[in-house]
Amino acid sequence: MEEMSGVSAVSSALPAATTRTTSFKGSCPSSKYVKLNVGGALYYTTMQTLTKQDTMLKAMFSGRMEVLTDSEGWILIDRCGKHFGTILNYLRDGAVPLPEIRREVEELLAEAKYYLVQGLADECHAALQVLCITLTYCKHLPVINLSLGVSPSLCACVAHHAIIELFVSCFPPCVQNKDMYEPFCKVPLVTSSKEEQRLISTSNKPTVKLLYNRSNNKYSYTSNSDDNMLKNIELFDKLSLRFNGRVLFIKDVIGDEICCWSFYGQGRKIAEVCCTSIVYATEKKQTKVEFPEARIYEETLNILLYESQDGRGPDNALLEATGGAAGRSHHLDEDEERELIERVRRIHIKRPDDRTHHHQ
């Protein structure tokens, strides 16, 4: 015996056997054994295994390709036979354990591509990605001082779990499934006021927020209130589609109002449209939800003035010409700026009293 390409091979001390080409016409029974000489490594397998999947081997042994045989009946394949056993096992079982060494996975990938075993090639690609992430992460793992009494096995366990967590974070389900489609229009649903403030303050787009919370009411609703509530929600959805990419739209279902629109520019509230009021009917109070469609459209168009122009921020000249607050902000001192913010807030605070007084 002599060593060839890292695998055991039949000695070539004897004179080379005469070779000839032939083809399989598909008449051989599937249980018939076939003798293969792959780069000097000898393998026995069946026709059923070789033709089980749609690969190059199936083409070779179904009569579509000619094969080279020697005088002893060995079919010659001019490839390294190191990983051919893994190829056969994958054809038999549909799955195989992959090597743990990167170089061997790369070698197996090359063989899988040559024999057109697509499933095995995909698994090799995935394994190489895992190995790449593992290697990158291990380079950045902190050095644990073993003199502190931490055992090597514990260090290895910590590193192992850290690598798994990194791998999961790098490959979320939407990445693993290639058929998943990323939605074009996204509308965040805020879970807290802190999250809402972060979204608005960090966004470089003007913002429209719709707060609706039908359960936040101690009175009964008027007959048209439910219908108007749905109209407000429907308009919000249509506007989010119409101005997607230009305006950040946010939904809030945990706030204190029943139905209220808020409009923000450069992280500051510019306007607010409250759609609820208290009315009297048969000497009892009722909550009325309105649908001020024209006012909502107007405020939405107004905050487009705060839209960034090619990453340079809003057009201050246009804002100043149209009376926008941002266009005047560079002329305001701290007291004037504070007064401007409080004026917007007072509208929100004062409005319920005005409505009550009006209906009384």
CSV table of C-alpha atoms in Angstrom, one decimal, residues 17-352:
chain,number,residue,atom,x,y,z
A,17,ALA,CA,-4.3,-2.1,-16.3
A,18,THR,CA,-5.9,-1.6,-19.7
A,19,THR,CA,-8.8,0.8,-19.6
A,20,ARG,CA,-11.9,1.2,-21.7
A,21,THR,CA,-15.0,3.4,-21.9
A,22,THR,CA,-18.5,2.1,-21.5
A,23,SER,CA,-21.9,3.4,-20.5
A,24,PHE,CA,-24.7,2.2,-18.2
A,25,LYS,CA,-28.0,1.9,-20.0
A,26,GLY,CA,-30.1,1.7,-16.9
A,27,SER,CA,-30.6,-2.1,-17.3
A,28,CYS,CA,-28.6,-3.0,-14.2
A,29,PRO,CA,-30.7,-3.9,-11.1
A,30,SER,CA,-30.7,-1.2,-8.4
A,31,SER,CA,-29.2,-3.6,-5.9
A,32,LYS,CA,-26.2,-4.5,-8.1
A,33,TYR,CA,-22.9,-3.4,-6.5
A,34,VAL,CA,-20.6,-1.1,-8.4
A,35,LYS,CA,-16.8,-0.9,-7.9
A,36,LEU,CA,-15.4,2.6,-7.9
A,37,ASN,CA,-11.8,3.7,-8.0
A,38,VAL,CA,-11.8,7.4,-7.0
A,39,GLY,CA,-8.3,8.8,-7.2
A,40,GLY,CA,-6.9,5.4,-5.9
A,41,ALA,CA,-9.4,5.0,-3.1
A,42,LEU,CA,-11.7,2.0,-3.7
A,43,TYR,CA,-15.4,2.1,-2.9
A,44,TYR,CA,-18.3,-0.4,-3.2
A,45,THR,CA,-21.8,0.9,-3.5
A,46,THR,CA,-25.1,0.1,-5.3
A,47,MET,CA,-26.8,1.6,-8.3
A,48,GLN,CA,-29.6,2.7,-6.1
A,49,THR,CA,-27.3,4.9,-4.1
A,50,LEU,CA,-25.6,6.4,-7.1
A,51,THR,CA,-28.9,7.3,-8.8
A,52,LYS,CA,-30.9,8.2,-5.7
A,53,GLN,CA,-30.5,12.0,-6.2
A,54,ASP,CA,-30.2,14.2,-9.3
A,55,THR,CA,-26.4,14.5,-9.3
A,56,MET,CA,-23.6,14.0,-11.8
A,57,LEU,CA,-23.2,10.4,-10.5
A,58,LYS,CA,-26.8,9.7,-11.5
A,59,ALA,CA,-26.0,11.0,-15.0
A,60,MET,CA,-22.9,8.7,-15.1
A,61,PHE,CA,-24.8,5.6,-14.1
A,62,SER,CA,-28.1,6.1,-16.0
A,63,GLY,CA,-26.5,6.0,-19.5
A,64,ARG,CA,-26.3,9.8,-20.0
A,65,MET,CA,-22.5,9.8,-19.7
A,66,GLU,CA,-19.7,7.4,-20.6
A,67,VAL,CA,-17.5,6.1,-17.8
A,68,LEU,CA,-14.0,4.8,-17.8
A,69,THR,CA,-13.3,1.2,-16.5
A,70,ASP,CA,-10.2,-0.9,-16.2
A,71,SER,CA,-9.8,-4.6,-17.1
A,72,GLU,CA,-10.9,-5.7,-13.6
A,73,GLY,CA,-14.2,-3.8,-13.8
A,74,TRP,CA,-13.3,-0.9,-11.6
A,75,ILE,CA,-14.9,2.4,-12.7
A,76,LEU,CA,-12.3,5.1,-12.6
A,77,ILE,CA,-13.2,8.6,-11.4
A,78,ASP,CA,-10.4,11.2,-11.7
A,79,ARG,CA,-10.9,13.0,-8.4
A,80,CYS,CA,-9.4,12.8,-4.9
A,81,GLY,CA,-11.2,10.1,-3.0
A,82,LYS,CA,-10.7,11.6,0.5
A,83,HIS,CA,-14.3,12.8,0.9
A,84,PHE,CA,-16.0,10.5,-1.6
A,85,GLY,CA,-17.2,8.3,1.3
A,86,THR,CA,-19.0,11.4,2.8
A,87,ILE,CA,-20.6,12.0,-0.6
A,88,LEU,CA,-21.9,8.4,-0.7
A,89,ASN,CA,-23.2,8.6,2.8
A,90,TYR,CA,-25.1,11.8,2.0
A,91,LEU,CA,-26.7,10.1,-1.0
A,92,ARG,CA,-27.7,7.2,1.2
A,93,ASP,CA,-29.1,9.1,4.2
A,94,GLY,CA,-29.7,12.7,3.0
A,95,ALA,CA,-27.5,14.0,5.9
A,96,VAL,CA,-24.0,13.6,7.2
A,97,PRO,CA,-21.9,15.1,10.1
A,98,LEU,CA,-19.6,17.7,8.6
A,99,PRO,CA,-15.9,18.1,9.5
A,100,GLU,CA,-15.1,20.5,12.3
A,101,ILE,CA,-12.0,21.8,10.5
A,102,ARG,CA,-12.6,24.7,8.1
A,103,ARG,CA,-10.2,23.4,5.5
A,104,GLU,CA,-11.8,20.0,5.3
A,105,VAL,CA,-15.3,21.6,5.0
A,106,GLU,CA,-13.9,23.6,2.1
A,107,GLU,CA,-12.6,20.5,0.5
A,108,LEU,CA,-15.9,18.7,0.9
A,109,LEU,CA,-17.7,21.7,-0.6
A,110,ALA,CA,-15.5,21.5,-3.7
A,111,GLU,CA,-16.3,17.8,-4.1
A,112,ALA,CA,-20.1,18.4,-3.5
A,113,LYS,CA,-20.0,21.1,-6.2
A,114,TYR,CA,-18.1,18.8,-8.6
A,115,TYR,CA,-20.6,16.0,-8.2
A,116,LEU,CA,-23.5,18.5,-8.2
A,117,VAL,CA,-24.8,17.4,-4.8
A,118,GLN,CA,-26.6,20.7,-4.1
A,119,GLY,CA,-28.0,19.8,-0.6
A,120,LEU,CA,-24.6,18.9,0.7
A,121,ALA,CA,-23.0,22.0,-0.9
A,122,ASP,CA,-25.6,24.2,0.9
A,123,GLU,CA,-24.9,22.6,4.3
A,124,CYS,CA,-21.1,23.2,3.7
A,125,HIS,CA,-21.8,26.9,3.0
A,126,ALA,CA,-23.8,27.2,6.2
A,127,ALA,CA,-21.1,25.4,8.2
A,128,LEU,CA,-18.4,27.7,6.8
A,129,GLN,CA,-20.5,30.8,7.9
A,130,VAL,CA,-20.7,29.4,11.4
A,131,LEU,CA,-17.0,28.7,11.5
A,132,CYS,CA,-16.3,32.2,10.3
A,133,ILE,CA,-18.4,33.7,13.0
A,134,THR,CA,-16.9,31.5,15.6
A,135,LEU,CA,-13.3,32.4,14.6
A,136,THR,CA,-14.2,36.1,14.6
A,137,TYR,CA,-15.8,36.0,18.0
A,138,CYS,CA,-13.1,33.9,19.6
A,139,LYS,CA,-10.5,36.6,18.6
A,140,HIS,CA,-12.5,39.1,20.6
A,141,LEU,CA,-13.2,36.9,23.7
A,142,PRO,CA,-11.7,38.4,26.8
A,143,VAL,CA,-8.8,36.5,28.2
A,144,ILE,CA,-9.8,34.8,31.4
A,145,ASN,CA,-7.1,34.8,34.0
A,146,LEU,CA,-6.9,31.2,35.1
A,147,SER,CA,-5.0,32.2,38.2
A,148,LEU,CA,-8.3,33.4,39.6
A,149,GLY,CA,-9.4,29.8,40.0
A,150,VAL,CA,-11.6,29.6,36.8
A,151,SER,CA,-11.3,26.1,35.4
A,152,PRO,CA,-10.4,25.7,31.7
A,153,SER,CA,-13.6,23.6,31.2
A,154,LEU,CA,-15.7,26.5,32.5
A,155,CYS,CA,-13.9,28.9,30.2
A,156,ALA,CA,-14.6,26.6,27.3
A,157,CYS,CA,-18.3,26.4,28.3
A,158,VAL,CA,-18.7,30.1,28.6
A,159,ALA,CA,-17.1,30.6,25.2
A,160,HIS,CA,-19.3,27.9,23.6
A,161,HIS,CA,-22.5,29.5,24.8
A,162,ALA,CA,-21.3,33.0,23.9
A,163,ILE,CA,-20.6,31.8,20.3
A,164,ILE,CA,-24.1,30.1,20.1
A,165,GLU,CA,-25.8,33.4,21.2
A,166,LEU,CA,-23.8,35.4,18.7
A,167,PHE,CA,-24.7,33.0,15.9
A,168,VAL,CA,-28.4,33.2,16.8
A,169,SER,CA,-28.3,37.0,16.9
A,170,CYS,CA,-26.5,37.1,13.5
A,171,PHE,CA,-29.0,34.8,11.8
A,172,PRO,CA,-32.5,35.7,12.9
A,173,PRO,CA,-35.4,33.7,11.4
A,174,CYS,CA,-36.0,36.2,8.6
A,175,VAL,CA,-32.4,35.7,7.4
A,176,GLN,CA,-32.5,31.9,7.7
A,177,ASN,CA,-35.6,31.7,5.6
A,178,LYS,CA,-34.8,33.1,2.2
A,179,ASP,CA,-38.5,33.1,1.3
A,180,MET,CA,-39.3,35.7,3.9
A,181,TYR,CA,-40.2,39.2,2.5
A,182,GLU,CA,-39.4,42.4,4.3
A,183,PRO,CA,-42.5,44.7,4.4
A,184,PHE,CA,-42.2,47.9,2.5
A,185,CYS,CA,-44.2,50.1,5.0
A,186,LYS,CA,-43.6,49.7,8.7
A,187,VAL,CA,-45.6,51.6,11.4
A,188,PRO,CA,-44.2,51.2,15.0
A,189,LEU,CA,-46.6,50.6,17.8
A,190,VAL,CA,-45.1,52.3,20.9
A,191,THR,CA,-45.0,50.5,24.2
A,192,SER,CA,-44.1,53.4,26.5
A,193,SER,CA,-43.7,57.1,26.5
A,194,LYS,CA,-39.9,56.7,26.8
A,195,GLU,CA,-39.9,54.6,23.6
A,196,GLU,CA,-42.0,57.2,21.8
A,197,GLN,CA,-39.7,60.1,22.8
A,198,ARG,CA,-36.7,58.1,21.6
A,199,LEU,CA,-38.3,57.4,18.2
A,200,ILE,CA,-39.3,61.0,17.7
A,201,SER,CA,-36.1,62.6,18.9
A,202,THR,CA,-33.8,60.3,16.9
A,203,SER,CA,-35.7,60.3,13.6
A,204,ASN,CA,-34.6,62.7,10.9
A,205,LYS,CA,-38.1,62.7,9.5
A,206,PRO,CA,-41.2,64.7,10.6
A,207,THR,CA,-43.6,62.5,12.7
A,208,VAL,CA,-47.3,61.9,12.8
A,209,LYS,CA,-48.7,60.0,15.8
A,210,LEU,CA,-52.2,58.7,16.3
A,211,LEU,CA,-53.2,57.9,19.8
A,212,TYR,CA,-56.5,56.0,20.1
A,213,ASN,CA,-57.7,54.2,23.3
A,214,ARG,CA,-61.4,53.6,23.1
A,215,SER,CA,-61.4,52.0,26.6
A,216,ASN,CA,-60.1,55.2,28.2
A,217,ASN,CA,-63.6,56.6,28.7
A,218,LYS,CA,-66.0,56.8,31.7
A,219,TYR,CA,-69.0,57.9,29.7
A,220,SER,CA,-71.0,56.3,26.9
A,221,TYR,CA,-70.2,57.2,23.3
A,222,THR,CA,-72.5,59.0,20.9
A,223,SER,CA,-74.0,57.0,18.0
A,224,ASN,CA,-71.4,58.2,15.4
A,225,SER,CA,-68.3,57.9,17.6
A,226,ASP,CA,-67.4,54.3,16.7
A,227,ASP,CA,-67.7,55.1,13.0
A,228,ASN,CA,-65.6,58.2,13.4
A,229,MET,CA,-63.0,56.4,15.4
A,230,LEU,CA,-62.6,53.9,12.5
A,231,LYS,CA,-62.4,56.7,10.0
A,232,ASN,CA,-59.5,58.2,11.9
A,233,ILE,CA,-57.7,54.9,12.0
A,234,GLU,CA,-58.4,54.3,8.3
A,235,LEU,CA,-57.1,57.8,7.4
A,236,PHE,CA,-53.9,57.2,9.4
A,237,ASP,CA,-53.3,54.0,7.5
A,238,LYS,CA,-53.8,55.7,4.2
A,239,LEU,CA,-51.5,58.6,5.1
A,240,SER,CA,-48.8,56.1,6.2
A,241,LEU,CA,-48.9,54.5,2.8
A,242,ARG,CA,-49.0,57.8,0.9
A,243,PHE,CA,-46.1,59.4,2.7
A,244,ASN,CA,-44.1,56.2,3.5
A,245,GLY,CA,-40.4,57.0,3.6
A,246,ARG,CA,-41.0,60.8,4.0
A,247,VAL,CA,-42.8,60.8,7.4
A,248,LEU,CA,-42.5,58.6,10.4
A,249,PHE,CA,-45.9,57.4,11.5
A,250,ILE,CA,-46.4,56.1,15.0
A,251,LYS,CA,-49.4,54.4,16.7
A,252,ASP,CA,-50.1,54.7,20.4
A,253,VAL,CA,-52.8,52.6,22.1
A,254,ILE,CA,-51.8,53.1,25.7
A,255,GLY,CA,-52.1,56.9,26.1
A,256,ASP,CA,-54.5,58.9,28.1
A,257,GLU,CA,-56.5,60.4,25.2
A,258,ILE,CA,-59.3,58.6,23.3
A,259,CYS,CA,-58.4,59.8,19.8
A,260,CYS,CA,-55.7,62.4,19.3
A,261,TRP,CA,-53.3,63.3,16.4
A,262,SER,CA,-49.9,64.8,17.2
A,263,PHE,CA,-47.5,66.3,14.6
A,264,TYR,CA,-43.8,66.7,15.2
A,265,GLY,CA,-41.0,68.4,13.3
A,266,GLN,CA,-37.3,68.3,14.3
A,267,GLY,CA,-38.2,66.3,17.4
A,268,ARG,CA,-40.7,69.0,18.8
A,269,LYS,CA,-44.5,68.9,18.8
A,270,ILE,CA,-45.8,71.4,16.2
A,271,ALA,CA,-49.5,70.8,16.3
A,272,GLU,CA,-52.2,68.6,17.8
A,273,VAL,CA,-55.7,67.7,16.7
A,274,CYS,CA,-57.8,66.3,19.5
A,275,CYS,CA,-60.9,64.4,18.1
A,276,THR,CA,-62.9,64.0,21.3
A,277,SER,CA,-65.2,66.2,23.2
A,278,ILE,CA,-67.9,65.9,26.0
A,279,VAL,CA,-71.5,66.6,25.0
A,280,TYR,CA,-74.8,66.5,26.9
A,281,ALA,CA,-77.7,64.3,25.8
A,282,THR,CA,-80.8,63.7,27.9
A,283,GLU,CA,-79.0,65.3,30.9
A,284,LYS,CA,-76.1,62.9,30.9
A,285,LYS,CA,-72.6,63.3,29.6
A,286,GLN,CA,-71.4,61.5,26.5
A,287,THR,CA,-68.1,61.3,24.7
A,288,LYS,CA,-68.1,62.3,21.1
A,289,VAL,CA,-65.4,61.2,18.7
A,290,GLU,CA,-65.1,63.5,15.6
A,291,PHE,CA,-63.4,63.1,12.3
A,292,PRO,CA,-61.8,66.4,11.3
A,293,GLU,CA,-60.4,65.1,8.0
A,294,ALA,CA,-59.6,68.4,6.4
A,295,ARG,CA,-57.7,69.6,9.5
A,296,ILE,CA,-55.7,66.3,9.7
A,297,TYR,CA,-54.7,66.6,6.0
A,298,GLU,CA,-53.7,70.2,6.6
A,299,GLU,CA,-51.4,69.5,9.5
A,300,THR,CA,-49.9,66.5,7.7
A,301,LEU,CA,-49.0,68.7,4.7
A,302,ASN,CA,-47.6,71.4,7.1
A,303,ILE,CA,-45.1,69.1,8.7
A,304,LEU,CA,-43.7,68.2,5.3
A,305,LEU,CA,-42.0,71.6,5.6
A,306,TYR,CA,-39.8,69.9,8.2
A,307,GLU,CA,-38.7,67.2,5.8
A,308,SER,CA,-34.9,67.0,5.3
A,309,GLN,CA,-33.6,68.1,2.0
A,310,ASP,CA,-31.0,65.8,0.7
A,311,GLY,CA,-29.7,65.1,4.2
A,312,ARG,CA,-29.2,68.9,4.9
A,313,GLY,CA,-32.3,69.3,7.2
A,314,PRO,CA,-35.4,71.3,6.3
A,315,ASP,CA,-35.4,74.3,4.1
A,316,ASN,CA,-35.2,77.1,6.7
A,317,ALA,CA,-36.0,79.8,4.2
A,318,LEU,CA,-39.2,78.1,3.2
A,319,LEU,CA,-40.1,77.5,6.9
A,320,GLU,CA,-39.5,81.2,7.7
A,321,ALA,CA,-41.6,82.3,4.7
A,322,THR,CA,-44.5,80.1,5.7
A,323,GLY,CA,-44.2,80.9,9.4
A,324,GLY,CA,-42.8,77.6,10.4
A,325,ALA,CA,-41.3,77.5,13.9
A,326,ALA,CA,-38.1,75.8,12.8
A,327,GLY,CA,-37.4,78.6,10.4
A,328,ARG,CA,-37.4,81.1,13.2
A,329,SER,CA,-35.7,79.0,15.8
A,330,HIS,CA,-32.2,80.4,15.1
A,331,HIS,CA,-33.6,83.9,16.0
A,332,LEU,CA,-35.1,82.9,19.3
A,333,ASP,CA,-33.4,83.1,22.7
A,334,GLU,CA,-34.0,80.5,25.4
A,335,ASP,CA,-37.0,82.3,26.9
A,336,GLU,CA,-38.7,82.7,23.6
A,337,GLU,CA,-38.0,79.0,22.7
A,338,ARG,CA,-39.4,77.9,26.1
A,339,GLU,CA,-42.5,80.0,25.5
A,340,LEU,CA,-43.0,78.5,22.1
A,341,ILE,CA,-42.9,75.0,23.5
A,342,GLU,CA,-45.2,75.9,26.4
A,343,ARG,CA,-47.7,77.5,24.0
A,344,VAL,CA,-48.1,74.2,22.1
A,345,ARG,CA,-48.5,72.3,25.4
A,346,ARG,CA,-51.1,74.8,26.8
A,347,ILE,CA,-53.3,74.1,23.8
A,348,HIS,CA,-53.4,70.5,24.8
A,349,ILE,CA,-54.1,71.3,28.5
A,350,LYS,CA,-56.6,74.1,27.9
A,351,ARG,CA,-58.8,72.5,25.3
A,352,PRO,CA,-60.9,70.2,27.5
